[in-house]
């Protein structure tokens, strides 16, 4: 009786392997989306995001980013725009800071991102720590996001070139297998 669950899981995994060989599960690629990444950030971090991050990623590397100030449609609700453009984006970049952790909108976006990660896997999110988040601002959702995702800390000076190389590689890296809950 104890092995009954293990046998069911083995059969299920064998069916998944068989279906994948037949081509039923096609993993999404960057070419299937309008944008390489949707960028989530707090308005307080806008100056760094627009002047440093966008110029390096978009202009230098040619990675197309979706940002709300430039791409959102006027007259449509913020939530509708976020959902619409998340679906048009291959990955999500999250710029983290104390101001991000304090923002109610950013916390709502973290909840939306958790759902996207359940659908597409953990490689869909790229976390970038702009400033260390104080423990008094840390929420359970944000902690779960940090614990389960790839995150890089931005520092000027010695580690800056390494940060940009890792960020660009992560944004271009293909998604791994979809979570088995979707199959």
PDB file of C-alpha atoms in Angstrom:
ATOM      1  CA  UNK A   1       0.000   0.000   0.000  1.00  0.00           C
ATOM      2  CA  UNK A   2       2.916   2.389   0.731  1.00  0.00           C
ATOM      3  CA  UNK A   3       4.255   1.983  -2.809  1.00  0.00           C
ATOM      4  CA  UNK A   4       0.887   2.692  -4.434  1.00  0.00           C
ATOM      5  CA  UNK A   5       1.568   6.451  -4.661  1.00  0.00           C
ATOM      6  CA  UNK A   6       5.064   5.919  -6.028  1.00  0.00           C
ATOM      7  CA  UNK A   7       3.748   3.591  -8.738  1.00  0.00           C
ATOM      8  CA  UNK A   8       1.124   6.167  -9.762  1.00  0.00           C
ATOM      9  CA  UNK A   9       3.804   8.884  -9.933  1.00  0.00           C
ATOM     10  CA  UNK A  10       6.097   6.682 -12.048  1.00  0.00           C
ATOM     11  CA  UNK A  11       3.277   5.957 -14.498  1.00  0.00           C
ATOM     12  CA  UNK A  12       2.423   9.661 -14.672  1.00  0.00           C
ATOM     13  CA  UNK A  13       6.034  10.632 -15.379  1.00  0.00           C
ATOM     14  CA  UNK A  14       6.318   7.946 -18.062  1.00  0.00           C
ATOM     15  CA  UNK A  15       3.223   9.368 -19.769  1.00  0.00           C
ATOM     16  CA  UNK A  16       4.761  12.846 -19.670  1.00  0.00           C
ATOM     17  CA  UNK A  17       7.988  11.587 -21.282  1.00  0.00           C
ATOM     18  CA  UNK A  18       5.977   9.829 -23.971  1.00  0.00           C
ATOM     19  CA  UNK A  19       3.871  12.950 -24.687  1.00  0.00           C
ATOM     20  CA  UNK A  20       6.988  15.131 -24.881  1.00  0.00           C
ATOM     21  CA  UNK A  21       8.550  12.783 -27.421  1.00  0.00           C
ATOM     22  CA  UNK A  22       5.422  13.085 -29.524  1.00  0.00           C
ATOM     23  CA  UNK A  23       5.773  16.880 -29.460  1.00  0.00           C
ATOM     24  CA  UNK A  24       2.754  17.743 -27.320  1.00  0.00           C
ATOM     25  CA  UNK A  25       4.607  20.080 -24.966  1.00  0.00           C
ATOM     26  CA  UNK A  26       6.313  22.898 -26.795  1.00  0.00           C
ATOM     27  CA  UNK A  27       8.220  25.204 -24.489  1.00  0.00           C
ATOM     28  CA  UNK A  28       7.786  28.922 -25.137  1.00  0.00           C
ATOM     29  CA  UNK A  29      10.730  30.740 -26.708  1.00  0.00           C
ATOM     30  CA  UNK A  30      11.627  34.419 -26.885  1.00  0.00           C
ATOM     31  CA  UNK A  31      10.470  34.626 -30.520  1.00  0.00           C
ATOM     32  CA  UNK A  32       6.937  33.678 -29.432  1.00  0.00           C
ATOM     33  CA  UNK A  33       6.613  36.946 -27.483  1.00  0.00           C
ATOM     34  CA  UNK A  34       6.596  40.638 -28.377  1.00  0.00           C
ATOM     35  CA  UNK A  35       8.980  41.574 -25.530  1.00  0.00           C
ATOM     36  CA  UNK A  36      11.974  39.785 -24.031  1.00  0.00           C
ATOM     37  CA  UNK A  37      11.059  40.967 -20.539  1.00  0.00           C
ATOM     38  CA  UNK A  38       8.458  42.873 -18.554  1.00  0.00           C
ATOM     39  CA  UNK A  39      10.121  45.130 -15.968  1.00  0.00           C
ATOM     40  CA  UNK A  40       8.552  45.556 -12.516  1.00  0.00           C
ATOM     41  CA  UNK A  41       9.946  48.370 -10.389  1.00  0.00           C
ATOM     42  CA  UNK A  42       8.935  51.021  -7.890  1.00  0.00           C
ATOM     43  CA  UNK A  43       8.512  54.613  -9.040  1.00  0.00           C
ATOM     44  CA  UNK A  44      11.168  55.708  -6.515  1.00  0.00           C
ATOM     45  CA  UNK A  45      13.750  53.650  -8.465  1.00  0.00           C
ATOM     46  CA  UNK A  46      12.710  55.053 -11.850  1.00  0.00           C
ATOM     47  CA  UNK A  47      15.836  57.178 -12.371  1.00  0.00           C
ATOM     48  CA  UNK A  48      18.241  54.215 -12.046  1.00  0.00           C
ATOM     49  CA  UNK A  49      15.977  51.903 -14.025  1.00  0.00           C
ATOM     50  CA  UNK A  50      15.532  54.305 -16.960  1.00  0.00           C
ATOM     51  CA  UNK A  51      19.035  55.762 -17.090  1.00  0.00           C
ATOM     52  CA  UNK A  52      21.179  52.744 -16.232  1.00  0.00           C
ATOM     53  CA  UNK A  53      19.260  49.490 -16.639  1.00  0.00           C
ATOM     54  CA  UNK A  54      17.307  50.299 -19.812  1.00  0.00           C
ATOM     55  CA  UNK A  55      20.213  51.930 -21.573  1.00  0.00           C
ATOM     56  CA  UNK A  56      22.496  48.951 -20.885  1.00  0.00           C
ATOM     57  CA  UNK A  57      19.981  46.195 -21.647  1.00  0.00           C
ATOM     58  CA  UNK A  58      18.021  47.739 -24.526  1.00  0.00           C
ATOM     59  CA  UNK A  59      20.431  50.015 -26.331  1.00  0.00           C
ATOM     60  CA  UNK A  60      23.654  48.082 -25.845  1.00  0.00           C
ATOM     61  CA  UNK A  61      22.348  44.498 -25.943  1.00  0.00           C
ATOM     62  CA  UNK A  62      19.220  44.878 -28.091  1.00  0.00           C
ATOM     63  CA  UNK A  63      16.913  43.145 -25.609  1.00  0.00           C
ATOM     64  CA  UNK A  64      13.391  44.556 -25.949  1.00  0.00           C
ATOM     65  CA  UNK A  65      11.879  45.495 -22.580  1.00  0.00           C
ATOM     66  CA  UNK A  66       8.298  46.333 -21.689  1.00  0.00           C
ATOM     67  CA  UNK A  67       8.022  49.252 -19.264  1.00  0.00           C
ATOM     68  CA  UNK A  68       4.792  50.750 -18.053  1.00  0.00           C
ATOM     69  CA  UNK A  69       5.683  54.422 -18.724  1.00  0.00           C
ATOM     70  CA  UNK A  70       6.374  53.715 -22.370  1.00  0.00           C
ATOM     71  CA  UNK A  71       4.259  50.715 -23.400  1.00  0.00           C
ATOM     72  CA  UNK A  72       1.010  50.760 -21.426  1.00  0.00           C
ATOM     73  CA  UNK A  73      -2.122  51.865 -23.250  1.00  0.00           C
ATOM     74  CA  UNK A  74      -3.681  55.108 -22.066  1.00  0.00           C
ATOM     75  CA  UNK A  75      -7.265  54.787 -20.879  1.00  0.00           C
ATOM     76  CA  UNK A  76      -7.015  51.141 -19.899  1.00  0.00           C
ATOM     77  CA  UNK A  77      -6.819  50.149 -16.237  1.00  0.00           C
ATOM     78  CA  UNK A  78      -3.425  49.442 -14.703  1.00  0.00           C
ATOM     79  CA  UNK A  79      -4.328  45.850 -13.849  1.00  0.00           C
ATOM     80  CA  UNK A  80      -5.576  45.178 -17.378  1.00  0.00           C
ATOM     81  CA  UNK A  81      -2.372  46.661 -18.824  1.00  0.00           C
ATOM     82  CA  UNK A  82      -0.186  44.616 -16.466  1.00  0.00           C
ATOM     83  CA  UNK A  83      -1.968  41.372 -17.343  1.00  0.00           C
ATOM     84  CA  UNK A  84      -1.944  42.144 -21.069  1.00  0.00           C
ATOM     85  CA  UNK A  85       1.747  43.015 -21.250  1.00  0.00           C
ATOM     86  CA  UNK A  86       2.839  40.189 -18.961  1.00  0.00           C
ATOM     87  CA  UNK A  87       1.307  37.815 -21.508  1.00  0.00           C
ATOM     88  CA  UNK A  88       3.269  39.561 -24.278  1.00  0.00           C
ATOM     89  CA  UNK A  89       6.561  39.220 -22.364  1.00  0.00           C
ATOM     90  CA  UNK A  90       8.793  36.155 -22.243  1.00  0.00           C
ATOM     91  CA  UNK A  91      10.360  36.839 -18.855  1.00  0.00           C
ATOM     92  CA  UNK A  92       9.924  39.244 -15.949  1.00  0.00           C
ATOM     93  CA  UNK A  93      12.624  41.411 -14.385  1.00  0.00           C
ATOM     94  CA  UNK A  94      11.932  42.565 -10.828  1.00  0.00           C
ATOM     95  CA  UNK A  95      13.957  45.510  -9.505  1.00  0.00           C
ATOM     96  CA  UNK A  96      13.894  45.160  -5.712  1.00  0.00           C
ATOM     97  CA  UNK A  97      14.441  47.865  -3.095  1.00  0.00           C
ATOM     98  CA  UNK A  98      12.973  49.075   0.193  1.00  0.00           C
ATOM     99  CA  UNK A  99      10.602  51.345  -1.706  1.00  0.00           C
ATOM    100  CA  UNK A 100       9.486  48.351  -3.768  1.00  0.00           C
ATOM    101  CA  UNK A 101       8.758  46.375  -0.594  1.00  0.00           C
ATOM    102  CA  UNK A 102       6.701  49.262   0.843  1.00  0.00           C
ATOM    103  CA  UNK A 103       4.578  49.759  -2.285  1.00  0.00           C
ATOM    104  CA  UNK A 104       1.128  48.129  -2.337  1.00  0.00           C
ATOM    105  CA  UNK A 105       1.137  47.988  -6.155  1.00  0.00           C
ATOM    106  CA  UNK A 106       4.491  46.243  -6.179  1.00  0.00           C
ATOM    107  CA  UNK A 107       3.226  43.718  -3.625  1.00  0.00           C
ATOM    108  CA  UNK A 108       0.235  43.040  -5.870  1.00  0.00           C
ATOM    109  CA  UNK A 109       2.593  42.523  -8.825  1.00  0.00           C
ATOM    110  CA  UNK A 110       4.616  40.041  -6.744  1.00  0.00           C
ATOM    111  CA  UNK A 111       1.415  38.018  -6.253  1.00  0.00           C
ATOM    112  CA  UNK A 112       0.787  38.074 -10.018  1.00  0.00           C
ATOM    113  CA  UNK A 113       4.392  36.986 -10.631  1.00  0.00           C
ATOM    114  CA  UNK A 114       4.024  34.017  -8.309  1.00  0.00           C
ATOM    115  CA  UNK A 115       1.146  32.775 -10.453  1.00  0.00           C
ATOM    116  CA  UNK A 116       3.227  33.244 -13.609  1.00  0.00           C
ATOM    117  CA  UNK A 117       6.065  31.252 -12.031  1.00  0.00           C
ATOM    118  CA  UNK A 118       3.662  28.425 -11.263  1.00  0.00           C
ATOM    119  CA  UNK A 119       2.681  28.341 -14.930  1.00  0.00           C
ATOM    120  CA  UNK A 120       6.072  28.796 -16.632  1.00  0.00           C
ATOM    121  CA  UNK A 121       8.617  27.696 -14.019  1.00  0.00           C
ATOM    122  CA  UNK A 122      11.146  29.532 -11.915  1.00  0.00           C
ATOM    123  CA  UNK A 123      13.327  30.689 -14.835  1.00  0.00           C
ATOM    124  CA  UNK A 124      10.627  33.124 -15.935  1.00  0.00           C
ATOM    125  CA  UNK A 125      11.618  35.633 -13.206  1.00  0.00           C
ATOM    126  CA  UNK A 126      14.890  37.468 -12.835  1.00  0.00           C
ATOM    127  CA  UNK A 127      15.308  39.301  -9.519  1.00  0.00           C
ATOM    128  CA  UNK A 128      17.643  42.270  -9.304  1.00  0.00           C
ATOM    129  CA  UNK A 129      18.408  43.669  -5.870  1.00  0.00           C
ATOM    130  CA  UNK A 130      19.035  47.395  -6.243  1.00  0.00           C
ATOM    131  CA  UNK A 131      19.033  48.078  -2.499  1.00  0.00           C
ATOM    132  CA  UNK A 132      18.923  45.699   0.454  1.00  0.00           C
ATOM    133  CA  UNK A 133      15.409  45.315   1.834  1.00  0.00           C
ATOM    134  CA  UNK A 134      14.988  45.946   5.554  1.00  0.00           C
ATOM    135  CA  UNK A 135      13.420  43.110   7.499  1.00  0.00           C
ATOM    136  CA  UNK A 136      10.576  45.378   8.668  1.00  0.00           C
ATOM    137  CA  UNK A 137       9.468  45.815   5.033  1.00  0.00           C
ATOM    138  CA  UNK A 138       9.834  42.152   4.046  1.00  0.00           C
ATOM    139  CA  UNK A 139       6.522  40.419   3.373  1.00  0.00           C
ATOM    140  CA  UNK A 140       5.870  36.687   3.148  1.00  0.00           C
ATOM    141  CA  UNK A 141       5.196  36.909  -0.602  1.00  0.00           C
ATOM    142  CA  UNK A 142       8.393  38.825  -1.229  1.00  0.00           C
ATOM    143  CA  UNK A 143      10.405  36.414   0.917  1.00  0.00           C
ATOM    144  CA  UNK A 144       8.966  33.459  -1.011  1.00  0.00           C
ATOM    145  CA  UNK A 145       9.907  35.138  -4.292  1.00  0.00           C
ATOM    146  CA  UNK A 146      13.457  35.792  -3.082  1.00  0.00           C
ATOM    147  CA  UNK A 147      13.893  32.279  -1.710  1.00  0.00           C
ATOM    148  CA  UNK A 148      12.810  30.582  -4.905  1.00  0.00           C
ATOM    149  CA  UNK A 149      14.338  32.672  -7.650  1.00  0.00           C
ATOM    150  CA  UNK A 150      17.595  33.711  -9.208  1.00  0.00           C
ATOM    151  CA  UNK A 151      18.626  37.059  -7.824  1.00  0.00           C
ATOM    152  CA  UNK A 152      21.579  39.339  -8.434  1.00  0.00           C
ATOM    153  CA  UNK A 153      22.738  42.245  -6.338  1.00  0.00           C
ATOM    154  CA  UNK A 154      23.823  45.374  -8.177  1.00  0.00           C
ATOM    155  CA  UNK A 155      27.033  46.992  -6.961  1.00  0.00           C
ATOM    156  CA  UNK A 156      29.063  49.650  -8.655  1.00  0.00           C
ATOM    157  CA  UNK A 157      32.754  49.067  -9.083  1.00  0.00           C
ATOM    158  CA  UNK A 158      34.418  45.650  -9.134  1.00  0.00           C
ATOM    159  CA  UNK A 159      31.300  43.479  -9.506  1.00  0.00           C
ATOM    160  CA  UNK A 160      29.446  45.664 -11.993  1.00  0.00           C
ATOM    161  CA  UNK A 161      30.703  43.947 -15.160  1.00  0.00           C
ATOM    162  CA  UNK A 162      29.913  40.553 -13.665  1.00  0.00           C
ATOM    163  CA  UNK A 163      26.392  41.732 -12.794  1.00  0.00           C
ATOM    164  CA  UNK A 164      25.683  42.910 -16.349  1.00  0.00           C
ATOM    165  CA  UNK A 165      27.066  39.718 -17.880  1.00  0.00           C
ATOM    166  CA  UNK A 166      24.902  37.565 -15.584  1.00  0.00           C
ATOM    167  CA  UNK A 167      21.809  39.731 -16.186  1.00  0.00           C
ATOM    168  CA  UNK A 168      22.130  39.529 -19.970  1.00  0.00           C
ATOM    169  CA  UNK A 169      22.813  35.786 -19.882  1.00  0.00           C
ATOM    170  CA  UNK A 170      19.765  35.224 -17.652  1.00  0.00           C
ATOM    171  CA  UNK A 171      17.484  37.242 -19.929  1.00  0.00           C
ATOM    172  CA  UNK A 172      18.633  35.271 -22.977  1.00  0.00           C
ATOM    173  CA  UNK A 173      18.633  31.862 -21.270  1.00  0.00           C
ATOM    174  CA  UNK A 174      15.797  29.606 -22.473  1.00  0.00           C
ATOM    175  CA  UNK A 175      13.118  28.435 -20.078  1.00  0.00           C
ATOM    176  CA  UNK A 176      13.545  24.939 -18.654  1.00  0.00           C
ATOM    177  CA  UNK A 177      10.794  22.356 -18.626  1.00  0.00           C
ATOM    178  CA  UNK A 178       7.355  23.497 -17.592  1.00  0.00           C
ATOM    179  CA  UNK A 179       6.203  22.574 -14.096  1.00  0.00           C
ATOM    180  CA  UNK A 180       4.595  19.121 -14.059  1.00  0.00           C
ATOM    181  CA  UNK A 181       1.424  20.585 -12.495  1.00  0.00           C
ATOM    182  CA  UNK A 182       0.621  22.053 -15.925  1.00  0.00           C
ATOM    183  CA  UNK A 183       1.117  18.827 -17.804  1.00  0.00           C
TER     184      UNK A 183
END
